[in-house]
CSV table of N, CA and C in Angstrom, one decimal:
chain,number,residue,atom,x,y,z
A,194,SER,N,11.5,15.1,-14.0
A,194,SER,CA,11.7,13.8,-13.5
A,194,SER,C,10.4,13.0,-13.6
A,195,LEU,N,9.3,13.6,-13.3
A,195,LEU,CA,8.0,12.9,-13.4
A,195,LEU,C,7.7,12.5,-14.9
A,196,CYS,N,8.0,13.4,-15.8
A,196,CYS,CA,7.8,13.1,-17.2
A,196,CYS,C,8.7,11.9,-17.6
A,197,HIS,N,9.9,11.9,-17.2
A,197,HIS,CA,10.8,10.8,-17.5
A,197,HIS,C,10.3,9.5,-16.9
A,198,MET,N,9.7,9.6,-15.7
A,198,MET,CA,9.2,8.4,-15.1
A,198,MET,C,8.0,7.9,-15.9
A,199,GLN,N,7.1,8.8,-16.3
A,199,GLN,CA,5.9,8.4,-17.1
A,199,GLN,C,6.3,7.8,-18.4
A,200,LYS,N,7.4,8.2,-19.0
A,200,LYS,CA,7.9,7.7,-20.2
A,200,LYS,C,8.8,6.4,-20.0
A,201,GLU,N,8.9,6.0,-18.7
A,201,GLU,CA,9.7,4.9,-18.3
A,201,GLU,C,11.2,5.1,-18.7
A,202,ASP,N,11.7,6.3,-18.7
A,202,ASP,CA,13.1,6.6,-19.0
A,202,ASP,C,13.7,6.9,-17.6
A,203,TYR,N,13.9,5.8,-16.9
A,203,TYR,CA,14.3,5.9,-15.5
A,203,TYR,C,15.7,6.4,-15.3
A,204,ASP,N,16.6,6.2,-16.2
A,204,ASP,CA,18.0,6.7,-16.1
A,204,ASP,C,17.9,8.3,-16.1
A,205,ALA,N,17.1,8.8,-17.0
A,205,ALA,CA,17.0,10.3,-17.2
A,205,ALA,C,16.3,10.8,-15.9
A,206,ALA,N,15.4,10.1,-15.4
A,206,ALA,CA,14.7,10.6,-14.2
A,206,ALA,C,15.7,10.6,-13.0
A,207,LYS,N,16.5,9.6,-12.9
A,207,LYS,CA,17.5,9.6,-11.8
A,207,LYS,C,18.5,10.7,-12.0
A,208,GLU,N,18.9,10.9,-13.2
A,208,GLU,CA,19.8,12.0,-13.5
A,208,GLU,C,19.3,13.4,-13.1
A,209,ASP,N,18.0,13.6,-13.4
A,209,ASP,CA,17.4,14.9,-13.0
A,209,ASP,C,17.2,15.0,-11.5
A,210,LEU,N,16.9,13.9,-10.9
A,210,LEU,CA,16.8,13.9,-9.4
A,210,LEU,C,18.1,14.1,-8.8
A,211,GLY,N,19.2,13.6,-9.4
A,211,GLY,CA,20.5,13.8,-8.8
A,211,GLY,C,20.9,15.3,-8.9
A,212,LYS,N,20.5,15.9,-10.0
A,212,LYS,CA,20.8,17.4,-10.1
A,212,LYS,C,20.0,18.2,-9.1
A,213,LEU,N,18.7,17.8,-8.9
A,213,LEU,CA,17.8,18.4,-8.0
A,213,LEU,C,18.4,18.3,-6.6
A,214,LEU,N,18.9,17.1,-6.2
A,214,LEU,CA,19.4,16.9,-4.9
A,214,LEU,C,20.7,17.7,-4.6
A,215,LYS,N,21.5,17.9,-5.7
A,215,LYS,CA,22.7,18.8,-5.6
A,215,LYS,C,22.3,20.2,-5.2
A,216,ILE,N,21.2,20.7,-5.8
A,216,ILE,CA,20.7,22.0,-5.6
A,216,ILE,C,20.0,22.1,-4.2
A,217,ALA,N,19.2,21.1,-3.9
A,217,ALA,CA,18.4,21.1,-2.7
A,217,ALA,C,18.5,19.8,-2.0
A,218,PRO,N,19.7,19.6,-1.3
A,218,PRO,CA,19.9,18.3,-0.6
A,218,PRO,C,19.0,17.9,0.5
A,219,LYS,N,18.2,18.9,1.0
A,219,LYS,CA,17.3,18.6,2.1
A,219,LYS,C,15.8,18.4,1.6
A,220,TYR,N,15.6,18.3,0.3
A,220,TYR,CA,14.3,18.1,-0.3
A,220,TYR,C,13.9,16.6,-0.3
A,221,THR,N,13.2,16.3,0.7
A,221,THR,CA,12.9,14.8,1.0
A,221,THR,C,12.0,14.2,-0.2
A,222,ARG,N,11.2,15.0,-0.8
A,222,ARG,CA,10.4,14.5,-1.9
A,222,ARG,C,11.2,13.9,-3.0
A,223,ALA,N,12.4,14.5,-3.3
A,223,ALA,CA,13.3,14.0,-4.3
A,223,ALA,C,13.9,12.7,-3.9
A,224,TYR,N,14.1,12.4,-2.7
A,224,TYR,CA,14.6,11.1,-2.2
A,224,TYR,C,13.5,10.1,-2.4
A,225,LEU,N,12.3,10.5,-2.1
A,225,LEU,CA,11.1,9.5,-2.2
A,225,LEU,C,10.9,9.2,-3.7
A,226,MET,N,11.0,10.2,-4.5
A,226,MET,CA,10.8,10.0,-6.0
A,226,MET,C,12.0,9.1,-6.5
A,227,ARG,N,13.2,9.4,-6.1
A,227,ARG,CA,14.3,8.6,-6.6
A,227,ARG,C,14.2,7.1,-6.1
A,228,GLY,N,13.6,7.0,-4.9
A,228,GLY,CA,13.4,5.6,-4.4
A,228,GLY,C,12.3,4.9,-5.2
A,229,GLU,N,11.3,5.6,-5.7
A,229,GLU,CA,10.3,5.0,-6.6
A,229,GLU,C,10.9,4.6,-7.9
A,230,VAL,N,11.8,5.5,-8.4
A,230,VAL,CA,12.5,5.1,-9.7
A,230,VAL,C,13.3,3.9,-9.5
A,231,SER,N,14.0,3.8,-8.4
A,231,SER,CA,14.8,2.6,-8.1
A,231,SER,C,14.0,1.3,-8.0
A,232,LEU,N,12.8,1.5,-7.4
A,232,LEU,CA,11.9,0.3,-7.4
A,232,LEU,C,11.5,-0.1,-8.8
A,233,LYS,N,11.2,0.9,-9.6
A,233,LYS,CA,10.8,0.5,-11.0
A,233,LYS,C,12.0,-0.2,-11.7
A,234,GLN,N,13.2,0.1,-11.3
A,234,GLN,CA,14.4,-0.6,-11.9
A,234,GLN,C,14.8,-1.8,-11.1
A,235,LYS,N,13.9,-2.2,-10.2
A,235,LYS,CA,14.1,-3.4,-9.4
A,235,LYS,C,15.3,-3.4,-8.5
A,236,ASP,N,15.7,-2.2,-8.0
A,236,ASP,CA,16.8,-1.9,-7.1
A,236,ASP,C,16.3,-1.6,-5.7
A,237,THR,N,15.9,-2.6,-5.0
A,237,THR,CA,15.3,-2.4,-3.7
A,237,THR,C,16.3,-1.8,-2.7
A,238,ILE,N,17.5,-2.1,-2.8
A,238,ILE,CA,18.5,-1.7,-1.9
A,238,ILE,C,18.7,-0.1,-2.0
A,239,GLN,N,18.8,0.4,-3.2
A,239,GLN,CA,18.9,1.8,-3.4
A,239,GLN,C,17.5,2.5,-2.9
A,240,ALA,N,16.4,1.9,-3.3
A,240,ALA,CA,15.1,2.4,-2.9
A,240,ALA,C,15.0,2.6,-1.4
A,241,LEU,N,15.4,1.5,-0.7
A,241,LEU,CA,15.3,1.5,0.8
A,241,LEU,C,16.3,2.6,1.3
A,242,ASN,N,17.5,2.8,0.8
A,242,ASN,CA,18.4,3.8,1.2
A,242,ASN,C,17.8,5.2,1.1
A,243,ASP,N,17.1,5.4,-0.1
A,243,ASP,CA,16.5,6.7,-0.3
A,243,ASP,C,15.3,6.9,0.6
A,244,PHE,N,14.5,5.9,0.9
A,244,PHE,CA,13.4,6.1,1.8
A,244,PHE,C,13.9,6.3,3.2
A,245,GLU,N,14.9,5.6,3.6
A,245,GLU,CA,15.4,5.8,4.9
A,245,GLU,C,16.1,7.2,5.1
A,246,THR,N,16.7,7.7,4.0
A,246,THR,CA,17.2,9.1,4.1
A,246,THR,C,16.1,10.1,4.3
A,247,ALA,N,15.0,9.9,3.5
A,247,ALA,CA,13.8,10.8,3.6
A,247,ALA,C,13.3,10.7,5.0
A,248,ILE,N,13.2,9.5,5.6
A,248,ILE,CA,12.6,9.4,7.0
A,248,ILE,C,13.6,10.1,8.0
A,249,ASP,N,14.9,9.9,7.8
A,249,ASP,CA,15.8,10.5,8.7
A,249,ASP,C,15.8,12.0,8.7
A,250,MET,N,15.5,12.5,7.5
A,250,MET,CA,15.4,14.0,7.3
A,250,MET,C,14.1,14.6,7.8
A,251,ASP,N,13.0,13.8,7.6
A,251,ASP,CA,11.7,14.3,8.1
A,251,ASP,C,10.9,13.2,8.6
A,252,ARG,N,11.0,13.0,9.9
A,252,ARG,CA,10.3,11.9,10.5
A,252,ARG,C,8.8,12.1,10.6
A,253,TYR,N,8.3,13.3,10.3
A,253,TYR,CA,6.9,13.6,10.3
A,253,TYR,C,6.2,13.6,9.0
A,254,ASP,N,6.9,13.1,8.0
A,254,ASP,CA,6.3,12.9,6.7
A,254,ASP,C,5.8,11.5,6.5
A,255,PRO,N,4.5,11.2,6.5
A,255,PRO,CA,4.0,9.9,6.4
A,255,PRO,C,4.4,9.1,5.1
A,256,ASP,N,4.7,9.8,4.1
A,256,ASP,CA,5.0,9.2,2.8
A,256,ASP,C,6.3,8.4,2.8
A,257,GLY,N,7.3,8.8,3.6
A,257,GLY,CA,8.5,8.0,3.7
A,257,GLY,C,8.2,6.7,4.4
A,258,TRP,N,7.5,6.8,5.5
A,258,TRP,CA,7.1,5.5,6.2
A,258,TRP,C,6.3,4.6,5.3
A,259,SER,N,5.4,5.1,4.6
A,259,SER,CA,4.5,4.3,3.7
A,259,SER,C,5.4,3.7,2.6
A,260,ALA,N,6.3,4.4,2.0
A,260,ALA,CA,7.1,3.9,0.9
A,260,ALA,C,8.0,2.8,1.4
A,261,ARG,N,8.6,3.0,2.6
A,261,ARG,CA,9.5,1.9,3.1
A,261,ARG,C,8.7,0.7,3.5
A,262,ALA,N,7.4,0.9,4.0
A,262,ALA,CA,6.6,-0.2,4.3
A,262,ALA,C,6.2,-1.1,3.1
A,263,ILE,N,6.0,-0.4,2.0
A,263,ILE,CA,5.7,-1.2,0.8
A,263,ILE,C,6.8,-2.1,0.4
A,264,VAL,N,8.0,-1.6,0.5
A,264,VAL,CA,9.2,-2.4,0.1
A,264,VAL,C,9.3,-3.6,1.1
A,265,ARG,N,9.1,-3.3,2.4
A,265,ARG,CA,9.1,-4.4,3.4
A,265,ARG,C,8.0,-5.4,3.2
A,266,LEU,N,6.9,-5.0,2.8
A,266,LEU,CA,5.8,-5.9,2.5
A,266,LEU,C,6.3,-6.8,1.3
A,267,GLN,N,6.9,-6.3,0.3
A,267,GLN,CA,7.3,-7.0,-0.8
A,267,GLN,C,8.4,-8.0,-0.4
A,268,GLN,N,9.2,-7.6,0.6
A,268,GLN,CA,10.3,-8.5,1.0
A,268,GLN,C,9.8,-9.6,2.0
A,269,GLY,N,8.5,-9.5,2.4
A,269,GLY,CA,8.0,-10.4,3.4
A,269,GLY,C,8.4,-10.1,4.8
A,270,LYS,N,8.8,-8.9,5.1
A,270,LYS,CA,9.2,-8.4,6.4
A,270,LYS,C,7.9,-7.7,7.0
A,271,TYR,N,6.9,-8.6,7.4
A,271,TYR,CA,5.6,-8.1,7.7
A,271,TYR,C,5.6,-7.3,9.1
A,272,THR,N,6.4,-7.7,10.0
A,272,THR,CA,6.4,-7.0,11.3
A,272,THR,C,7.0,-5.6,11.1
A,273,ASP,N,8.1,-5.5,10.3
A,273,ASP,CA,8.7,-4.2,10.1
A,273,ASP,C,7.7,-3.3,9.3
A,274,ALA,N,7.1,-3.9,8.3
A,274,ALA,CA,6.1,-3.2,7.5
A,274,ALA,C,5.0,-2.6,8.3
A,275,GLU,N,4.5,-3.5,9.2
A,275,GLU,CA,3.4,-3.0,10.1
A,275,GLU,C,3.8,-1.9,11.0
A,276,SER,N,5.1,-2.0,11.5
A,276,SER,CA,5.6,-0.9,12.3
A,276,SER,C,5.7,0.4,11.5
A,277,ASP,N,6.2,0.3,10.3
A,277,ASP,CA,6.3,1.6,9.5
A,277,ASP,C,4.9,2.1,9.2
A,278,LEU,N,3.9,1.2,8.9
A,278,LEU,CA,2.6,1.7,8.6
A,278,LEU,C,1.9,2.2,9.9
A,279,ASP,N,2.2,1.7,11.0
A,279,ASP,CA,1.7,2.3,12.3
A,279,ASP,C,2.1,3.8,12.4
A,280,GLN,N,3.4,4.0,12.0
A,280,GLN,CA,3.9,5.4,12.1
A,280,GLN,C,3.2,6.3,11.0
A,281,ALA,N,3.1,5.7,9.8
A,281,ALA,CA,2.4,6.5,8.8
A,281,ALA,C,1.0,6.8,9.1
A,282,ILE,N,0.3,5.9,9.7
A,282,ILE,CA,-1.1,6.1,10.1
A,282,ILE,C,-1.2,7.1,11.3
A,283,HIS,N,-0.2,7.0,12.2
A,283,HIS,CA,-0.2,8.0,13.3
A,283,HIS,C,0.0,9.4,12.7
A,284,LEU,N,0.7,9.6,11.6
A,284,LEU,CA,1.0,10.9,11.1
A,284,LEU,C,-0.1,11.3,10.1
A,285,SER,N,-0.8,10.4,9.5
A,285,SER,CA,-1.8,10.7,8.5
A,285,SER,C,-3.0,9.7,8.7
A,286,ALA,N,-3.9,9.9,9.6
A,286,ALA,CA,-4.9,9.0,9.9
A,286,ALA,C,-6.0,8.8,8.9
A,287,LYS,N,-6.0,9.7,7.9
A,287,LYS,CA,-7.1,9.6,6.9
A,287,LYS,C,-6.7,9.0,5.5
A,288,ASN,N,-5.6,8.3,5.5
A,288,ASN,CA,-5.1,7.6,4.3
A,288,ASN,C,-5.6,6.2,4.3
A,289,ALA,N,-6.6,5.9,3.5
A,289,ALA,CA,-7.2,4.5,3.5
A,289,ALA,C,-6.1,3.5,3.0
A,290,GLY,N,-5.3,3.9,2.1
A,290,GLY,CA,-4.2,3.0,1.5
A,290,GLY,C,-3.3,2.4,2.6
A,291,ASN,N,-3.0,3.2,3.6
A,291,ASN,CA,-2.1,2.8,4.7
A,291,ASN,C,-2.8,1.7,5.5
A,292,TYR,N,-4.1,1.8,5.7
A,292,TYR,CA,-4.8,0.8,6.5
A,292,TYR,C,-4.9,-0.5,5.7
A,293,ILE,N,-5.1,-0.4,4.4
A,293,ILE,CA,-5.2,-1.6,3.6
A,293,ILE,C,-3.9,-2.3,3.6
A,294,ASN,N,-2.8,-1.6,3.4
A,294,ASN,CA,-1.5,-2.2,3.5
A,294,ASN,C,-1.2,-2.8,4.8
A,295,ARG,N,-1.6,-2.1,5.9
A,295,ARG,CA,-1.3,-2.7,7.2
A,295,ARG,C,-2.2,-3.9,7.4
A,296,ALA,N,-3.4,-3.9,6.9
A,296,ALA,CA,-4.2,-5.1,6.9
A,296,ALA,C,-3.5,-6.3,6.3
A,297,LEU,N,-2.8,-6.1,5.2
A,297,LEU,CA,-2.1,-7.1,4.5
A,297,LEU,C,-0.9,-7.6,5.3
A,298,ALA,N,-0.2,-6.7,6.0
A,298,ALA,CA,0.9,-7.1,6.9
A,298,ALA,C,0.4,-7.9,8.0
A,299,ARG,N,-0.8,-7.5,8.6
A,299,ARG,CA,-1.3,-8.2,9.7
A,299,ARG,C,-1.9,-9.6,9.3
A,300,PHE,N,-2.5,-9.6,8.1
A,300,PHE,CA,-3.0,-10.9,7.6
A,300,PHE,C,-1.8,-11.9,7.5
A,301,HIS,N,-0.7,-11.5,7.0
A,301,HIS,CA,0.5,-12.4,6.9
A,301,HIS,C,1.1,-12.8,8.2
A,302,GLN,N,0.7,-12.1,9.3
A,302,GLN,CA,1.2,-12.4,10.6
A,302,GLN,C,0.1,-13.2,11.4
A,303,ASN,N,-1.0,-13.5,10.6
A,303,ASN,CA,-2.1,-14.3,11.2
A,303,ASN,C,-2.9,-13.5,12.2
A,304,ASN,N,-2.8,-12.2,12.1
A,304,ASN,CA,-3.6,-11.3,13.0
A,304,ASN,C,-4.9,-10.9,12.2
A,305,LEU,N,-5.8,-11.8,12.1
A,305,LEU,CA,-7.0,-11.7,11.3
A,305,LEU,C,-7.9,-10.6,11.8
A,306,ARG,N,-8.1,-10.5,13.1
A,306,ARG,CA,-8.9,-9.4,13.7
A,306,ARG,C,-8.3,-8.1,13.4
A,307,GLY,N,-7.0,-7.9,13.5
A,307,GLY,CA,-6.4,-6.6,13.2
A,307,GLY,C,-6.6,-6.3,11.8
A,308,ALA,N,-6.4,-7.3,10.9
A,308,ALA,CA,-6.6,-7.1,9.5
A,308,ALA,C,-8.0,-6.6,9.2
A,309,MET,N,-9.0,-7.3,9.8
A,309,MET,CA,-10.4,-7.0,9.5
A,309,MET,C,-10.7,-5.5,10.0
A,310,SER,N,-10.2,-5.2,11.2
A,310,SER,CA,-10.3,-3.9,11.7
A,310,SER,C,-9.8,-2.8,10.8
A,311,ASP,N,-8.6,-3.1,10.2
A,311,ASP,CA,-8.0,-2.1,9.3
A,311,ASP,C,-8.8,-2.0,8.0
A,312,TYR,N,-9.3,-3.1,7.5
A,312,TYR,CA,-10.2,-3.0,6.3
A,312,TYR,C,-11.4,-2.2,6.6
A,313,ASP,N,-12.0,-2.4,7.8
A,313,ASP,CA,-13.2,-1.6,8.1
A,313,ASP,C,-12.9,-0.1,8.3
A,314,LEU,N,-11.7,0.2,8.9
A,314,LEU,CA,-11.3,1.6,9.0
A,314,LEU,C,-11.0,2.2,7.6
A,315,ALA,N,-10.4,1.5,6.7
A,315,ALA,CA,-10.1,2.0,5.4
A,315,ALA,C,-11.4,2.3,4.7
A,316,LEU,N,-12.4,1.4,4.8
A,316,LEU,CA,-13.7,1.6,4.1
A,316,LEU,C,-14.5,2.7,4.8
A,317,ASP,N,-14.3,3.0,6.1
A,317,ASP,CA,-15.0,4.1,6.7
A,317,ASP,C,-14.4,5.4,6.1
A,318,ILE,N,-13.1,5.4,5.8
A,318,ILE,CA,-12.5,6.6,5.2
A,318,ILE,C,-12.9,6.8,3.8
A,319,ASP,N,-12.8,5.7,3.0
A,319,ASP,CA,-13.1,5.6,1.6
A,319,ASP,C,-14.0,4.5,1.3
A,320,PRO,N,-15.3,4.8,1.4
A,320,PRO,CA,-16.3,3.7,1.2
A,320,PRO,C,-16.3,3.1,-0.2
A,321,ASN,N,-15.8,3.7,-1.2
A,321,ASN,CA,-15.8,3.2,-2.5
A,321,ASN,C,-14.4,2.6,-2.9
A,322,ASN,N,-13.6,2.2,-1.9
A,322,ASN,CA,-12.3,1.7,-2.2
A,322,ASN,C,-12.5,0.2,-2.7
A,323,PHE,N,-12.2,0.0,-4.0
A,323,PHE,CA,-12.4,-1.3,-4.6
A,323,PHE,C,-11.5,-2.4,-3.9
A,324,LEU,N,-10.3,-2.1,-3.8
A,324,LEU,CA,-9.3,-3.1,-3.2
A,324,LEU,C,-9.7,-3.4,-1.8
A,325,GLY,N,-10.2,-2.4,-1.0
A,325,GLY,CA,-10.6,-2.7,0.4
A,325,GLY,C,-11.8,-3.6,0.4
A,326,HIS,N,-12.8,-3.4,-0.4
A,326,HIS,CA,-13.9,-4.3,-0.5
A,326,HIS,C,-13.5,-5.7,-0.9
A,327,TYR,N,-12.7,-5.8,-1.9
A,327,TYR,CA,-12.3,-7.1,-2.4
A,327,TYR,C,-11.5,-7.9,-1.4
A,328,ASN,N,-10.5,-7.3,-0.8
A,328,ASN,CA,-9.7,-8.0,0.2
A,328,ASN,C,-10.5,-8.3,1.5
A,329,ARG,N,-11.4,-7.4,1.9
A,329,ARG,CA,-12.2,-7.7,3.1
A,329,ARG,C,-13.2,-8.8,2.7
A,330,GLY,N,-13.7,-8.8,1.5
A,330,GLY,CA,-14.6,-10.0,1.1
A,330,GLY,C,-13.9,-11.3,1.2
A,331,LEU,N,-12.6,-11.3,0.7
A,331,LEU,CA,-11.8,-12.6,0.9
A,331,LEU,C,-11.6,-13.0,2.3
A,332,LEU,N,-11.3,-12.0,3.1
A,332,LEU,CA,-11.0,-12.3,4.6
A,332,LEU,C,-12.3,-12.7,5.2
A,333,ARG,N,-13.4,-12.0,4.9
A,333,ARG,CA,-14.7,-12.4,5.5
A,333,ARG,C,-15.1,-13.9,5.1
A,334,ALA,N,-14.8,-14.2,3.9
A,334,ALA,CA,-15.1,-15.6,3.4
A,334,ALA,C,-14.2,-16.6,4.1
A,335,GLN,N,-13.0,-16.2,4.4
A,335,GLN,CA,-12.1,-17.1,5.1
A,335,GLN,C,-12.5,-17.4,6.5
A,336,VAL,N,-13.0,-16.4,7.2
A,336,VAL,CA,-13.4,-16.5,8.6
A,336,VAL,C,-14.9,-17.0,8.7
A,337,GLY,N,-15.6,-17.2,7.6
A,337,GLY,CA,-16.9,-17.7,7.7
A,337,GLY,C,-18.0,-16.7,7.8
A,338,ASP,N,-17.7,-15.4,7.6
A,338,ASP,CA,-18.7,-14.3,7.6
A,338,ASP,C,-19.3,-14.2,6.2
A,339,ASP,N,-19.9,-15.3,5.7
A,339,ASP,CA,-20.3,-15.4,4.3
A,339,ASP,C,-21.3,-14.3,3.8
A,340,ASN,N,-22.3,-14.0,4.6
A,340,ASN,CA,-23.2,-13.0,4.1
A,340,ASN,C,-22.6,-11.6,3.9
A,341,ARG,N,-21.8,-11.2,4.8
A,341,ARG,CA,-21.1,-9.9,4.6
A,341,ARG,C,-20.0,-10.0,3.5
A,342,ALA,N,-19.4,-11.2,3.3
A,342,ALA,CA,-18.5,-11.3,2.2
A,342,ALA,C,-19.2,-11.1,0.9
A,343,LEU,N,-20.4,-11.7,0.8
A,343,LEU,CA,-21.2,-11.5,-0.4
A,343,LEU,C,-21.5,-10.0,-0.7
A,344,GLU,N,-21.7,-9.3,0.4
A,344,GLU,CA,-22.0,-7.8,0.2
A,344,GLU,C,-20.7,-7.2,-0.4
A,345,ASP,N,-19.6,-7.5,0.1
A,345,ASP,CA,-18.3,-6.9,-0.5
A,345,ASP,C,-18.1,-7.3,-1.9
A,346,PHE,N,-18.4,-8.6,-2.3
A,346,PHE,CA,-18.2,-9.0,-3.6
A,346,PHE,C,-19.3,-8.4,-4.5
A,347,ASP,N,-20.5,-8.2,-4.0
A,347,ASP,CA,-21.5,-7.5,-4.8
A,347,ASP,C,-21.0,-6.1,-5.2
A,348,PHE,N,-20.4,-5.4,-4.2
A,348,PHE,CA,-19.9,-4.1,-4.4
A,348,PHE,C,-18.8,-4.1,-5.5
A,349,VAL,N,-17.9,-5.1,-5.4
A,349,VAL,CA,-16.8,-5.2,-6.4
A,349,VAL,C,-17.3,-5.5,-7.8
A,350,LEU,N,-18.4,-6.3,-7.9
A,350,LEU,CA,-18.9,-6.6,-9.2
A,350,LEU,C,-19.8,-5.5,-9.7
A,351,LYS,N,-20.3,-4.6,-8.9
A,351,LYS,CA,-21.0,-3.4,-9.4
A,351,LYS,C,-20.0,-2.5,-10.0
A,352,VAL,N,-18.8,-2.4,-9.5
A,352,VAL,CA,-17.8,-1.5,-10.0
A,352,VAL,C,-17.1,-2.2,-11.2
A,353,GLU,N,-16.8,-3.4,-11.1
A,353,GLU,CA,-16.1,-4.2,-12.2
A,353,GLU,C,-16.8,-5.4,-12.5
A,354,PRO,N,-17.9,-5.4,-13.3
A,354,PRO,CA,-18.8,-6.5,-13.6
A,354,PRO,C,-18.0,-7.7,-14.3
A,355,ASP,N,-16.9,-7.5,-14.9
A,355,ASP,CA,-16.2,-8.6,-15.6
A,355,ASP,C,-15.1,-9.2,-14.8
A,356,ASN,N,-15.1,-8.9,-13.5
A,356,ASN,CA,-14.0,-9.4,-12.6
A,356,ASN,C,-14.4,-10.9,-12.3
A,357,MET,N,-13.6,-11.8,-13.0
A,357,MET,CA,-13.9,-13.2,-12.9
A,357,MET,C,-13.6,-13.8,-11.5
A,358,MET,N,-12.6,-13.3,-10.8
A,358,MET,CA,-12.3,-13.9,-9.5
A,358,MET,C,-13.3,-13.5,-8.5
A,359,ALA,N,-13.8,-12.2,-8.6
A,359,ALA,CA,-14.9,-11.8,-7.7
A,359,ALA,C,-16.2,-12.6,-8.0
A,360,THR,N,-16.5,-12.9,-9.3
A,360,THR,CA,-17.6,-13.7,-9.6
A,360,THR,C,-17.5,-15.1,-9.1
A,361,PHE,N,-16.3,-15.7,-9.3
A,361,PHE,CA,-16.0,-17.0,-8.8
A,361,PHE,C,-16.2,-17.1,-7.3
A,362,ASN,N,-15.6,-16.1,-6.5
A,362,ASN,CA,-15.7,-16.1,-5.1
A,362,ASN,C,-17.1,-16.0,-4.6
A,363,ARG,N,-17.9,-15.1,-5.3
A,363,ARG,CA,-19.3,-14.9,-4.9
A,363,ARG,C,-20.1,-16.2,-5.2
A,364,GLY,N,-19.8,-16.8,-6.3
A,364,GLY,CA,-20.4,-18.1,-6.6
A,364,GLY,C,-20.2,-19.2,-5.6
A,365,LEU,N,-18.9,-19.2,-5.1
A,365,LEU,CA,-18.6,-20.2,-4.1
A,365,LEU,C,-19.4,-19.9,-2.8
A,366,LEU,N,-19.5,-18.6,-2.4
A,366,LEU,CA,-20.2,-18.2,-1.2
A,366,LEU,C,-21.7,-18.6,-1.4
A,367,ARG,N,-22.3,-18.3,-2.5
A,367,ARG,CA,-23.7,-18.6,-2.8
A,367,ARG,C,-24.0,-20.1,-2.7
A,368,ALA,N,-23.0,-20.8,-3.2
A,368,ALA,CA,-23.2,-22.3,-3.2
A,368,ALA,C,-23.2,-22.8,-1.8
A,369,GLN,N,-22.6,-22.1,-0.9
A,369,GLN,CA,-22.6,-22.6,0.5
A,369,GLN,C,-23.8,-22.1,1.2
């Protein structure tokens, strides 16, 4: 299934996963993987069904909560996404990606303090997280914390010197 997914042969991946689920109907990872395949095929309804099945079967697996939260973020259901990410973080507190995604959900709900806190927590866990520094830099610039925003953009440009948006944002901050 993974090989088929890598080759972007999603129908074959789904077929293999269907066979696997017939043999092992309680294997939650297969539902999560099939949900990912459905997302690649732009079928969010089937993806959500598979993610919810995985959550119903194993409420203590943070990956199901995270996967469903991503779909909810894409749908603009930020409150629901935040709730799912709260659960995923509760079950796996050391996953920086969950904090970054929850920060995004909080940002869209205008909870800027909560978003900033999540970016800080994510970067405590993974200090070299590119996306965390970039997004926190944008948020810091938005709230007027210019000097610390510059630090985040400096980090981003050290990792990716050709990033034009980071260069532009840093230039705007320096001009101020």
